[in-house]
CSV table of C-alpha atoms and ligand atoms in Angstrom, one decimal:
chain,number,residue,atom,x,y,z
A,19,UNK,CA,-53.5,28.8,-17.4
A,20,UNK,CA,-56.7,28.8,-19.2
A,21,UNK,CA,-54.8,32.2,-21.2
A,22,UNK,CA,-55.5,33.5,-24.8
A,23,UNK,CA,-53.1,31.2,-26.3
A,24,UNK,CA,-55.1,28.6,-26.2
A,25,UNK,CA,-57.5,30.7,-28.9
A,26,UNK,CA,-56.9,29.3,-32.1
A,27,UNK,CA,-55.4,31.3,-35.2
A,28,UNK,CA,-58.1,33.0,-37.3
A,29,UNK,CA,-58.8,31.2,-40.4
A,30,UNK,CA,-58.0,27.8,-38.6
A,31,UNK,CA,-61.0,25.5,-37.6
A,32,UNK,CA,-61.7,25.1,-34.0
A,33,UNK,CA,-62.5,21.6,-32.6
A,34,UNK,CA,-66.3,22.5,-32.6
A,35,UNK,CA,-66.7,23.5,-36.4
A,36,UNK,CA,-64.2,20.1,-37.1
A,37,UNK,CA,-66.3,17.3,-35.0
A,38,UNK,CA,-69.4,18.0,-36.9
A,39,UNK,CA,-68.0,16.8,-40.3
A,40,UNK,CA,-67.8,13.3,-38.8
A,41,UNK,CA,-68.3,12.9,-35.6
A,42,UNK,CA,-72.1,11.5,-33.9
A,43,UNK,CA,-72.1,11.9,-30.1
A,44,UNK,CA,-73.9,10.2,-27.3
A,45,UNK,CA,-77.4,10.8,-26.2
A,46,UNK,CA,-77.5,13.8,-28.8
A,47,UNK,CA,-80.1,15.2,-31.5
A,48,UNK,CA,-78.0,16.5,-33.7
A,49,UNK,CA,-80.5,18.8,-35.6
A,50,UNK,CA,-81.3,20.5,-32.4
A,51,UNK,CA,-78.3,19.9,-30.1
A,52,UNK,CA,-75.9,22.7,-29.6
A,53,UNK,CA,-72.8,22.5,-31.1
A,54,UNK,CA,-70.1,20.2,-28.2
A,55,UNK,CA,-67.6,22.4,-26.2
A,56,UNK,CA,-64.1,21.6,-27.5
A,57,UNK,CA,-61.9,21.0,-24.6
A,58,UNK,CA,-58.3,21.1,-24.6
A,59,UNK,CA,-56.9,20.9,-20.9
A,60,UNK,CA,-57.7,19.4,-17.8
A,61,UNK,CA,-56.3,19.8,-14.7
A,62,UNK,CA,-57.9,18.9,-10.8
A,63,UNK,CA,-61.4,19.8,-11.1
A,64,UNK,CA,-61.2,22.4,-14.2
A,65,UNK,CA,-61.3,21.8,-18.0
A,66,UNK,CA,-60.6,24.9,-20.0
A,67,UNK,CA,-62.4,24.9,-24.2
A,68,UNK,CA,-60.4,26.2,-26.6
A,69,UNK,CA,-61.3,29.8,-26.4
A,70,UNK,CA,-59.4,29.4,-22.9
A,71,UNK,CA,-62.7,29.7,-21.1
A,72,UNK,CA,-62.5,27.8,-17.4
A,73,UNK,CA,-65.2,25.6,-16.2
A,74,UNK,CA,-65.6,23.7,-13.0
A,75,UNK,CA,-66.6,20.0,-13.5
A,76,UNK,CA,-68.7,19.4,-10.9
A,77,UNK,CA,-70.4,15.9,-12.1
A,78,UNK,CA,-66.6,14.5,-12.3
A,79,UNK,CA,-67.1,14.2,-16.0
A,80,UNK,CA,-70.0,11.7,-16.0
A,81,UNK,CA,-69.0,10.3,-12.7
A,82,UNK,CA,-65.6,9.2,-13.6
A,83,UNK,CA,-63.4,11.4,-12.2
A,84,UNK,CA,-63.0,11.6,-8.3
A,85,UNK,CA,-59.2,12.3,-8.2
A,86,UNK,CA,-59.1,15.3,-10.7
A,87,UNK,CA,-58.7,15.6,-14.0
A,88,UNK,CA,-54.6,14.5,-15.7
A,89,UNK,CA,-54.2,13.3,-12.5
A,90,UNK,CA,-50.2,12.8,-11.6
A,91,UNK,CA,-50.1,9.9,-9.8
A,92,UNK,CA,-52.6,7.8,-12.0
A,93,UNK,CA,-50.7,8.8,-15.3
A,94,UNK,CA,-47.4,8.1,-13.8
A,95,UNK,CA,-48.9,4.0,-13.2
A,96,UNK,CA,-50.1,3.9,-16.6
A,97,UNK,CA,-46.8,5.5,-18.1
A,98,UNK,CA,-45.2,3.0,-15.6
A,99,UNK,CA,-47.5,-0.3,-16.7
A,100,UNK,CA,-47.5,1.0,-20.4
A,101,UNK,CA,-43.2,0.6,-21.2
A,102,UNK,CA,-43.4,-3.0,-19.0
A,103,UNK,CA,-46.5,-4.8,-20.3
A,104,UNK,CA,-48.9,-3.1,-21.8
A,105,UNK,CA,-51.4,-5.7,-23.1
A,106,UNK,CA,-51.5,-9.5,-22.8
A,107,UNK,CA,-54.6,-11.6,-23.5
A,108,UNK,CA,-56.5,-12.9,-20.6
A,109,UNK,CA,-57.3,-16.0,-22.1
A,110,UNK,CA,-55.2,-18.6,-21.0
A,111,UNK,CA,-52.6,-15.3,-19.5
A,112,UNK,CA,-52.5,-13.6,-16.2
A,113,UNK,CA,-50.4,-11.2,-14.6
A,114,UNK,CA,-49.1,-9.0,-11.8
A,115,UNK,CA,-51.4,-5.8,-12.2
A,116,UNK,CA,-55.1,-8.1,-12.8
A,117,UNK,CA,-53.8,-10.1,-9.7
A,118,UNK,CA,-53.0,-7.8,-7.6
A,119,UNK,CA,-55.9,-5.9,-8.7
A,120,UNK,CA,-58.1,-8.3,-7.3
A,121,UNK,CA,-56.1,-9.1,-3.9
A,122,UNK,CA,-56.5,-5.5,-3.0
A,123,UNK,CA,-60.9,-5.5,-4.5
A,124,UNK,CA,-61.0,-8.1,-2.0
A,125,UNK,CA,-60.1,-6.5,0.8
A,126,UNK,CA,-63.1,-3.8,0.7
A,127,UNK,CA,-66.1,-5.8,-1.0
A,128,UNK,CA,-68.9,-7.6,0.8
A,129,UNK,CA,-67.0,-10.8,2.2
A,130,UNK,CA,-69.4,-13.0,0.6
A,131,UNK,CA,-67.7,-11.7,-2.9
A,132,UNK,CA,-65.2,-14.2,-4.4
A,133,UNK,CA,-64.5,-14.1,-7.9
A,134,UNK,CA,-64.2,-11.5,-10.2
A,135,UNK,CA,-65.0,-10.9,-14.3
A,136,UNK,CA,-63.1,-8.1,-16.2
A,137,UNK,CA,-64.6,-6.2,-19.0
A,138,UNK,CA,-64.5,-2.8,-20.3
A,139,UNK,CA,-68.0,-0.5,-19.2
A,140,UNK,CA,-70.4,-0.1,-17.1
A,141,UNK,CA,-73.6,-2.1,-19.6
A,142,UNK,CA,-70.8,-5.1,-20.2
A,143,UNK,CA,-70.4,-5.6,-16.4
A,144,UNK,CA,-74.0,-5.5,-16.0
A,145,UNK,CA,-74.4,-7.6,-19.5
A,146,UNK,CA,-72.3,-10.4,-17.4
A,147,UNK,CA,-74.4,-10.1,-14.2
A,148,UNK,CA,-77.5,-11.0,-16.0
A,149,UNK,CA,-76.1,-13.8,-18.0
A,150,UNK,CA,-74.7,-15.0,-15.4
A,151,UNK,CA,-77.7,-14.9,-13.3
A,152,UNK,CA,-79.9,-16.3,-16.2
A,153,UNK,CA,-77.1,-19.2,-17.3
A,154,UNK,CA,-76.7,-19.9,-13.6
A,155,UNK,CA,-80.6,-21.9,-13.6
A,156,UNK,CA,-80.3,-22.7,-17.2
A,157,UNK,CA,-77.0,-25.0,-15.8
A,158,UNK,CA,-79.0,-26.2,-13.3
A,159,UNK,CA,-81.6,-27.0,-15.8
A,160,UNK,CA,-84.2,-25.2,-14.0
A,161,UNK,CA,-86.5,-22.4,-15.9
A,162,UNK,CA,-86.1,-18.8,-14.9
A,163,UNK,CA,-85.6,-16.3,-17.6
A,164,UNK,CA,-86.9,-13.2,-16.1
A,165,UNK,CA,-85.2,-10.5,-14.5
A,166,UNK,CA,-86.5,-7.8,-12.0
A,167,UNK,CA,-85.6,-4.4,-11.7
A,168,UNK,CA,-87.1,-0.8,-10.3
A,169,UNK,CA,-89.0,1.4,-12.1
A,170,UNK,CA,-87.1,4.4,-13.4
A,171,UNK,CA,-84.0,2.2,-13.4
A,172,UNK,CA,-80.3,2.8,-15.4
A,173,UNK,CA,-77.8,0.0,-15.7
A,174,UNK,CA,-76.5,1.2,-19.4
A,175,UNK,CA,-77.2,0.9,-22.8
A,176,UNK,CA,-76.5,-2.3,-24.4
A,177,UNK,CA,-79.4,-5.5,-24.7
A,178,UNK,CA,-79.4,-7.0,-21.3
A,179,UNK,CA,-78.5,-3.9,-19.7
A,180,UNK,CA,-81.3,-1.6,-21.3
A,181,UNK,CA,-83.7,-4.5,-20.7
A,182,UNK,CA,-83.2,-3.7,-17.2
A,183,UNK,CA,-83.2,-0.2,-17.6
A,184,UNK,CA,-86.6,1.6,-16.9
A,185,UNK,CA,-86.1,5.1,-18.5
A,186,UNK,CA,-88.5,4.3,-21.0
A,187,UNK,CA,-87.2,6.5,-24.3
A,188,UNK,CA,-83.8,5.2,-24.2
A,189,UNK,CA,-85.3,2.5,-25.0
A,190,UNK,CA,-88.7,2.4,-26.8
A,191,UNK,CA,-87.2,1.6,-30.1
A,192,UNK,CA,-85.6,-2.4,-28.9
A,193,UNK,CA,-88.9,-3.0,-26.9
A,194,UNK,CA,-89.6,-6.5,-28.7
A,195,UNK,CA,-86.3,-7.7,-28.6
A,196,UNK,CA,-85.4,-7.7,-24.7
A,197,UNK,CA,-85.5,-9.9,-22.4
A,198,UNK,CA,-87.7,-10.0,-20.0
A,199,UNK,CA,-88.2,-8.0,-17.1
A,200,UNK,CA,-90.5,-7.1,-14.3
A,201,UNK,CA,-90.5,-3.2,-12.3
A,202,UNK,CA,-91.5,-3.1,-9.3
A,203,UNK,CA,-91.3,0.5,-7.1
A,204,UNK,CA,-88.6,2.0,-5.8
A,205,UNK,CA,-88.8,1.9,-1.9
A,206,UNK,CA,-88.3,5.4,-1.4
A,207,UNK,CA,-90.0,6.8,1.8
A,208,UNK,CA,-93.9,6.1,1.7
A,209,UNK,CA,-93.5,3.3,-0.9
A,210,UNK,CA,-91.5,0.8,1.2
A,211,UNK,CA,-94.2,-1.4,1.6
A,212,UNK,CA,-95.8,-1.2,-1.8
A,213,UNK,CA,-91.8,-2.2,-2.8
A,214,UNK,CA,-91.9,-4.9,-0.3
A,215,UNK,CA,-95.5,-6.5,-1.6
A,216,UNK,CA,-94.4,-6.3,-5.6
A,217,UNK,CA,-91.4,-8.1,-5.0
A,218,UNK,CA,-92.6,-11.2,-2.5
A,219,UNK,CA,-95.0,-11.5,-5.0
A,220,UNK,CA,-92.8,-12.4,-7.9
A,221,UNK,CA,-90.8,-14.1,-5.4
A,222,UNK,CA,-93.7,-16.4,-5.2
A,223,UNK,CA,-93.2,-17.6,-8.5
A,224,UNK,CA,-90.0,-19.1,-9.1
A,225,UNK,CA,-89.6,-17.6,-12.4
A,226,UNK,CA,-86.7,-14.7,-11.6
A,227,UNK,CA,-83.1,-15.3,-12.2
A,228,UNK,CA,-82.1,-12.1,-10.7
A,229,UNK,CA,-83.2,-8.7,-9.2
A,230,UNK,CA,-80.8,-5.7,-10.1
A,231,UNK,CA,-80.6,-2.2,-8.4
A,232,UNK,CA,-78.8,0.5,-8.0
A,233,UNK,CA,-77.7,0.6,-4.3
A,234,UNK,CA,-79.4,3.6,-2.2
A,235,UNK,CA,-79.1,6.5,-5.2
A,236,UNK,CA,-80.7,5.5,-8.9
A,237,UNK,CA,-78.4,8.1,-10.5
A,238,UNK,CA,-79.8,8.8,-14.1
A,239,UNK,CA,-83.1,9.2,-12.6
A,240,UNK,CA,-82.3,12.4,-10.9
A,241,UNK,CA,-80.4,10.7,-8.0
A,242,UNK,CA,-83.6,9.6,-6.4
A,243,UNK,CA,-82.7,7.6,-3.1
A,244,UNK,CA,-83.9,5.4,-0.7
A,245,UNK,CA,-83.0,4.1,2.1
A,246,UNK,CA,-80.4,0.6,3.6
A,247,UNK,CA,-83.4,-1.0,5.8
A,248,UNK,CA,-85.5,-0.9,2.5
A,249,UNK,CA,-83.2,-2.3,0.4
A,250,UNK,CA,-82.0,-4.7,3.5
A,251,UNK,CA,-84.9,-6.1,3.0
A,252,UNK,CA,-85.7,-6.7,-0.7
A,253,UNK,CA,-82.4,-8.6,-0.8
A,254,UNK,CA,-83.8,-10.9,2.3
A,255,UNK,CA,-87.3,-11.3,0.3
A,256,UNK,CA,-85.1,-12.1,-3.2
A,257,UNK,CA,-83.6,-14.9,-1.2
A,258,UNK,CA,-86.6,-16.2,-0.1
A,259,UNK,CA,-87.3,-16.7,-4.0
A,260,UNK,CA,-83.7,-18.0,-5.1
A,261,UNK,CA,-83.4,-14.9,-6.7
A,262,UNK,CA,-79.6,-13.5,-7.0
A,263,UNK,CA,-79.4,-9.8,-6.2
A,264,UNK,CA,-77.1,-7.8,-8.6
A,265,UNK,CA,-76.1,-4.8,-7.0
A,266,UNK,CA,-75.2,-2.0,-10.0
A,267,UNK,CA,-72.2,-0.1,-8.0
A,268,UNK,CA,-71.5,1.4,-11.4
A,269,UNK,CA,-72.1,5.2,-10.2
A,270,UNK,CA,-72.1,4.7,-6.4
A,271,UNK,CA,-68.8,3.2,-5.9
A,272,UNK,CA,-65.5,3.9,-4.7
A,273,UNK,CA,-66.9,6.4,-2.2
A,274,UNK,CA,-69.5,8.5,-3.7
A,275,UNK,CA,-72.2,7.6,-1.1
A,276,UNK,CA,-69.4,8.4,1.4
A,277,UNK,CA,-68.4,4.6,2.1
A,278,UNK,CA,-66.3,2.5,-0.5
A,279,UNK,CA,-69.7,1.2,-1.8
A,280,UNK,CA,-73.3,1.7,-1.4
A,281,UNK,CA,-73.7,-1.9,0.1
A,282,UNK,CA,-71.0,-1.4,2.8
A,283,UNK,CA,-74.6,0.5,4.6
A,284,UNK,CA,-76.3,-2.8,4.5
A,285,UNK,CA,-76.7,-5.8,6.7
A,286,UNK,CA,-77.2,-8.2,4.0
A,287,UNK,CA,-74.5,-9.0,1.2
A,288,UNK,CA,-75.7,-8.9,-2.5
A,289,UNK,CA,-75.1,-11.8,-4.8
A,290,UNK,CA,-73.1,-9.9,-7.3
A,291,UNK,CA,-71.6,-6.3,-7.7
A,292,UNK,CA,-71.0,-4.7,-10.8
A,293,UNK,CA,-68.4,-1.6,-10.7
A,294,UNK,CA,-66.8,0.8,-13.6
A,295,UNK,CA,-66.9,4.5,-13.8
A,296,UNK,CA,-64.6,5.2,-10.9
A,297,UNK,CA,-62.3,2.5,-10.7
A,298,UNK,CA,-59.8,3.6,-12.8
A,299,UNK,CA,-60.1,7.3,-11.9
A,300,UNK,CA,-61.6,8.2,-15.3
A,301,UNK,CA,-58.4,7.3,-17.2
A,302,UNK,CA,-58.9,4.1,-18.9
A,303,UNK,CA,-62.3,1.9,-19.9
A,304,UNK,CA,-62.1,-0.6,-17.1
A,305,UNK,CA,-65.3,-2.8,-15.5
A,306,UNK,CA,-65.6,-5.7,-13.1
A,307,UNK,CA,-68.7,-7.7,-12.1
A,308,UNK,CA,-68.1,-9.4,-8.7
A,309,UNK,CA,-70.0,-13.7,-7.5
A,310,UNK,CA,-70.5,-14.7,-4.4
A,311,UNK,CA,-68.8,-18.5,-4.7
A,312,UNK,CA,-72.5,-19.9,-5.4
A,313,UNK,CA,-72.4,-18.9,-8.4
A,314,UNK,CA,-69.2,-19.1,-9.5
A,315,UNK,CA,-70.0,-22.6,-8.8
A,316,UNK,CA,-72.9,-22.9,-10.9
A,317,UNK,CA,-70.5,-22.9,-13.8
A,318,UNK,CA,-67.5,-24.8,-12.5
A,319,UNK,CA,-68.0,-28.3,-13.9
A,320,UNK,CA,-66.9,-31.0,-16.1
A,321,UNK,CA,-69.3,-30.2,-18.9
A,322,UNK,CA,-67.3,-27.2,-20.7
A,323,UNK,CA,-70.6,-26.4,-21.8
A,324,UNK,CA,-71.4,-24.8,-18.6
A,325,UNK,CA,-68.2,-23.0,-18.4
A,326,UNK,CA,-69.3,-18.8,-18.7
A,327,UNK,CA,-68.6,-18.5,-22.2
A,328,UNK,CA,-68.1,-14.6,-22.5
A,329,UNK,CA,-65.3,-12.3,-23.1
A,330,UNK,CA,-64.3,-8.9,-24.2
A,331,UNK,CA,-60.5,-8.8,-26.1
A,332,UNK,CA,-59.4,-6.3,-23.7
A,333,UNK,CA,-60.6,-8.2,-20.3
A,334,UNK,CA,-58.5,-7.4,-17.6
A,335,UNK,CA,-56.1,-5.1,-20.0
A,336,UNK,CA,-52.7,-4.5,-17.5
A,337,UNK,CA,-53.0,-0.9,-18.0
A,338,UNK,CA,-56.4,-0.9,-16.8
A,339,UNK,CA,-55.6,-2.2,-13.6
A,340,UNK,CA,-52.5,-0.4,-13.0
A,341,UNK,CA,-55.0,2.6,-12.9
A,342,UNK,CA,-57.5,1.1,-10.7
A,343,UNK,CA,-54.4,0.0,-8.5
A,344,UNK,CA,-53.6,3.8,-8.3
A,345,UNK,CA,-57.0,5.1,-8.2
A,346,UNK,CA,-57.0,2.6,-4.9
A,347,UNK,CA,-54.6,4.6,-3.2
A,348,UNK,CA,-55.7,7.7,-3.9
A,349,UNK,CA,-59.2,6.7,-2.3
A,350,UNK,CA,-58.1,5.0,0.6
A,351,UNK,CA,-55.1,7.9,1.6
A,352,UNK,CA,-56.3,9.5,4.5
A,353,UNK,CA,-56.3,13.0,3.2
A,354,UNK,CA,-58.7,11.5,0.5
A,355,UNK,CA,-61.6,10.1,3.4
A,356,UNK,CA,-61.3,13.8,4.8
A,357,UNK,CA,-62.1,15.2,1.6
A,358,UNK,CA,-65.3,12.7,1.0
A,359,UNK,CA,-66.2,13.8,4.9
A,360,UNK,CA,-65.3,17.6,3.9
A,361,UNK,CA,-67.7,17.7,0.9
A,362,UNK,CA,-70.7,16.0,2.3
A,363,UNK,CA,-70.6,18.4,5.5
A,364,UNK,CA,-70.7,21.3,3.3
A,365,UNK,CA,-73.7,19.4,1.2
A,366,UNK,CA,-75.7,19.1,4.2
A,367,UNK,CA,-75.7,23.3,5.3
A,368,UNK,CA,-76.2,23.6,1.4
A,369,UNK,CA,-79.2,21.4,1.9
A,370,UNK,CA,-80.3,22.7,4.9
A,371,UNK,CA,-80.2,26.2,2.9
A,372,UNK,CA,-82.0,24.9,-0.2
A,373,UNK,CA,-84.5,23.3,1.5
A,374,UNK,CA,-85.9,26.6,2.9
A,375,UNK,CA,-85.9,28.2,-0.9
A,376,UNK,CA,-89.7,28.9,-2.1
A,377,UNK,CA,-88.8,27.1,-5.4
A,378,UNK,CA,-87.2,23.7,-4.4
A,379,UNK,CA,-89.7,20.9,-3.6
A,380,UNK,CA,-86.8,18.8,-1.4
A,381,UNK,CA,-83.0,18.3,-1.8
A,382,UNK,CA,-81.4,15.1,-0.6
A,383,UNK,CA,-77.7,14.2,0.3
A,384,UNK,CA,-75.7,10.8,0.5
A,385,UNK,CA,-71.7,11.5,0.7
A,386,UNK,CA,-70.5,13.4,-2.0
A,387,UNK,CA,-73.9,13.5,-4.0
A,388,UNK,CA,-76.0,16.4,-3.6
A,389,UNK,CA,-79.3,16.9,-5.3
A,390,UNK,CA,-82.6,19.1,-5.4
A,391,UNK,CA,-85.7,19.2,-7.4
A,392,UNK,CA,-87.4,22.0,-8.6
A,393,UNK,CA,-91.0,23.0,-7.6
A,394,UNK,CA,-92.9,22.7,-11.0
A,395,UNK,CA,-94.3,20.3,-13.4
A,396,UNK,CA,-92.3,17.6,-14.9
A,397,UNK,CA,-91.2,17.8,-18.4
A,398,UNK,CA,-89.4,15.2,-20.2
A,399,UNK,CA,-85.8,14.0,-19.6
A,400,UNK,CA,-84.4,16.5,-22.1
A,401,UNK,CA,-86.7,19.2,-21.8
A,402,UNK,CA,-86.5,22.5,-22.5
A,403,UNK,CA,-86.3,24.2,-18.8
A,404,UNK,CA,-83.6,21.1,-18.6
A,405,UNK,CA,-81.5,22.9,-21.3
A,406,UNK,CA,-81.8,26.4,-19.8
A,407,UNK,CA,-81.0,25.5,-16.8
A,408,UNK,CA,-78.0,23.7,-18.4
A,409,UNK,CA,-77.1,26.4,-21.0
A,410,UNK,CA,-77.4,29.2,-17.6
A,411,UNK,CA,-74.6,26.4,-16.2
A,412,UNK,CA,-71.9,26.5,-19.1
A,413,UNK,CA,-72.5,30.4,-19.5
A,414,UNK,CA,-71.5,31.0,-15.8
A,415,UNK,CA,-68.4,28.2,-16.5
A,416,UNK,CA,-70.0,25.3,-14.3
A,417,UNK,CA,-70.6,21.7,-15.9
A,418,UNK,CA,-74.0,20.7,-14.2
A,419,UNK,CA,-76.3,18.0,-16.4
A,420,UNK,CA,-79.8,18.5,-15.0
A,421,UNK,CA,-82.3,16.1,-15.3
A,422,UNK,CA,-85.7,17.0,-15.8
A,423,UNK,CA,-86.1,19.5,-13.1
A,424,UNK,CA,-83.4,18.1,-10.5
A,425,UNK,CA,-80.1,19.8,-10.6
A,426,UNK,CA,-77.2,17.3,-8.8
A,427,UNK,CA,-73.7,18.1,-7.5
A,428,UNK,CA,-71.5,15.1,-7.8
A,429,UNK,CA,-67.9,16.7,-7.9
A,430,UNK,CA,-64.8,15.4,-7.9
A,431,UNK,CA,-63.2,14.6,-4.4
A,432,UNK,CA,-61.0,17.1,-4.2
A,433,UNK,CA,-62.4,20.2,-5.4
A,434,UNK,CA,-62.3,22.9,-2.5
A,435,UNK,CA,-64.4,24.8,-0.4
A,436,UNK,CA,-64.3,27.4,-2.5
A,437,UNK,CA,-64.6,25.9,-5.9
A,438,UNK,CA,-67.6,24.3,-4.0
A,439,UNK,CA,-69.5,27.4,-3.1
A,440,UNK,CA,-69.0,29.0,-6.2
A,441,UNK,CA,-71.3,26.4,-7.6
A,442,UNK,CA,-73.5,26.5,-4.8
A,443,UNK,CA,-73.7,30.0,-5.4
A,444,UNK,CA,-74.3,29.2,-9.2
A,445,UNK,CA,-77.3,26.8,-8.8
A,446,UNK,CA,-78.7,29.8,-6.4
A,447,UNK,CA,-78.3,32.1,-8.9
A,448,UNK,CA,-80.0,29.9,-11.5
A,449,UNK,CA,-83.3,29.6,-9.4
A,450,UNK,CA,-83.2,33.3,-9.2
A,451,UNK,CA,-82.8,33.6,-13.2
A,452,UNK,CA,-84.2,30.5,-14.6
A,453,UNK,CA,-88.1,30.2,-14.4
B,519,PLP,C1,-73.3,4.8,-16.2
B,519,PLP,C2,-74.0,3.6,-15.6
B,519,PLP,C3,-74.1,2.4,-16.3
B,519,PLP,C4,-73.5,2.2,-17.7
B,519,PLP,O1,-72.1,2.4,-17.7
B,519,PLP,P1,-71.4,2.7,-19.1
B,519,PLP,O2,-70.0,2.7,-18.8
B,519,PLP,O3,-71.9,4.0,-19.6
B,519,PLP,O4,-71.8,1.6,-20.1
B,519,PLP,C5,-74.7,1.3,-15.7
B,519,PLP,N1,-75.2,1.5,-14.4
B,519,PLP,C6,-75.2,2.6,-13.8
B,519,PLP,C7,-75.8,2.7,-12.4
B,519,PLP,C8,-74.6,3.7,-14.3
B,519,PLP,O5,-74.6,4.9,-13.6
């Protein structure tokens, strides 16, 4: 596998030299970008480009992918799922695999979860969280249009979700037209009280519909973490204000921070949950946002105007679920749990290492998500000791995203212990070569 034959015939275009004619990619400058990697195979934790060469993806393709890449088991659902019912409309429809889907969610969310929303990404199920939130007072007539979030936040890219997002470039350009909302610190160690302080005081006011975070581990901003107690209580001060807690699972669930989710570490229960990227195994577009039954029954009423009047035209698509009904199994087999337990042994000696190294300033763990930042100045989100340490990755066949100057492992469950020291031994090598 990986072999010459995958090296396209002279005189015919490889996918690289093809996608620029037409194709505009995410989070790219184009004039400056390098060209994208044309890849042609998956298989477990390696993708091979079409000159054959092998990589090792060890950010699970954006976070997607925890059961390998063309994964057996997942395709033969969707085959499965695909020649019995492949779409129906959720509007005014149900069926077996949405159903079922959501008997088996049940089981493994915080109990006070009781109702669940289909969509299709990670920004629509946090779109619906906040609407929800905000629609919730508006039902009850009451004013609160505001949201809170942390500083140096990502819940995705689309109105309500940049809104809430703090990574302030991304977003710039919308400024006046989002809706409001508030930062307050992130409670990581040394700043819990600061957190604490920001929040009761716009608890005070009874102008917040909602406070969103991402559980334990902000993921786009360098997977900076913090830890349950804090977050314990910031969810006891929200309720002291009547504001609903949205807890953005997006990146942390399905076993990333070494539990199902991120909020199985607290005491307290979140309001609302919004999950995507792993849930279908990184096969199929799939999200869910998750109530508590308060405020499902904000919206359950006589007056059809207060019904939640949002929908995507493939909610709940049966396909969808038949891979999040496989990706289920996958996680909770028991060989699957060793794995999760495997990796994040093996991330703590790597830490224990790193944190020794004359260049890194600290490296952190949680479950399968291992990060460290480099001692030096920051530069900006894309900067240009970013792409070198990025290009040093793809020469040496290892997808790694830095950002900034922190380098992250997030890998796919089951990669092995030696696919998992030969990028250890990849991001030592690049703090040897990249200065
Ligand atoms: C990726 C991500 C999103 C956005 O998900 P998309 O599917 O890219 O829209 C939202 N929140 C968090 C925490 C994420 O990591």
């Amino acid at each position: 596998m990986g072999s010459n034959e995958q090296i396209p015939p002279l005189g015919v275009r490889g996918l690289t030299e093809r996608d620029s004619q037409y194709l505009w990619h995410p989070y790219t400058q184009h004039k400056t970008a390098a060209k994208p990697i044309g890849i042609t195979k998956g298989e477990g934790v390696l993708l091979w480009d079409e000159n054959g060469k092998e990589y090792i993806d060890a950010i699970a393709s954006w976070w997607v992918n925890p059961y390998g890449h063309s994964n057996r088991y997942i395709a033969d659902a969707i085959y499965k799922q695909l020649t019995s019912l492949e779409h129906v409309l959720f509007g005014g429809f149900t069926h077996e695999p949405a159903v079922l889907l959501s008997e088996r969610l049940m089981e493994i969310l915080p109990s006070n979860q009781k109702k669940l929303f289909f969509s299709d990404n990670g920004s629509t199920a946090v779109e619906i969280a906040i609407k929800v939130a905000l629609q919730y007072y508006y039902n009850k007539g009451e004013k609160r249009t505001k949201i809170i979030a942390f500083e140096d936040a990502f819940h995705g890219d689309t109105f309500a979700a940049m809104a809430a997002s703090g990574i302030s470039f991304f977003t710039e350009a919308f400024r006046g037209s989002l809706i409001e909302v508030v930062r307050i610190p992130v409670p990581v160690k040394g700043r819990e009280e600061e957190s604490y302080s920001a929040l009761k005081a716009l608890a005070a006011t009874n102008e917040y519909a909602g406070f969103i975070f991402e559980p334990l581990v902000q993921g786009a901003a360098g997977m900076v973490m913090y830890a349950p107690e804090a977050l314990d209580n910031l969810v006891a001060i929200s309720k002291t204000g009547g504001i609903f807690t949205i807890a953005d699972e997006v990146m942390t669930g399905f076993g990333k921070t070494g539990k199902n989710f991120a909020c199985d570490y607290l005491t307290a229960q979140p309001d609302m949950m919004c999950l995507s990227k792993a849930l279908t195994g990184g096969t199929i577009p799939m999200a869910i946002t998750s109530f508590s039954q308060e405020l499902y029954d904000g919206f359950y009423n006589d007056d059809v105007n207060k019904a939640l009047f949002h929908g995507h035209t493939f909610t709940a698509n049966p396909t969808g679920c038949a891979a999040a009904l496989a990706s289920l199994d996958l996680l909770q087999q028991d060989k699957m749990q060793q794995n999760l337990l495997r990796i994040n042994k093996k991330h703590l000696d790597f830490k224990d290492k790193m944190e020794k190294h004359p260049r890194v300033k600290t490296a952190r763990v949680l479950g399968v998500i291992f990060a460290l930042e480099i001692e030096r100045e920051s530069e900006s989100y894309y900067g240009s000791f970013r792409n070198r340490l990025y290009d040093f990755f793809i020469s040496k066949g290892v997808i790694l995203r830095p950002v900034d100057k922190v380098v992250y492992i997030l890998p796919p469950y089951i990669i092995n212990d030696e696919q998992l020291d030969t990028v250890y031994g990849i991001v030592e090598e690049a703090l040897e070569t990249i200065l």
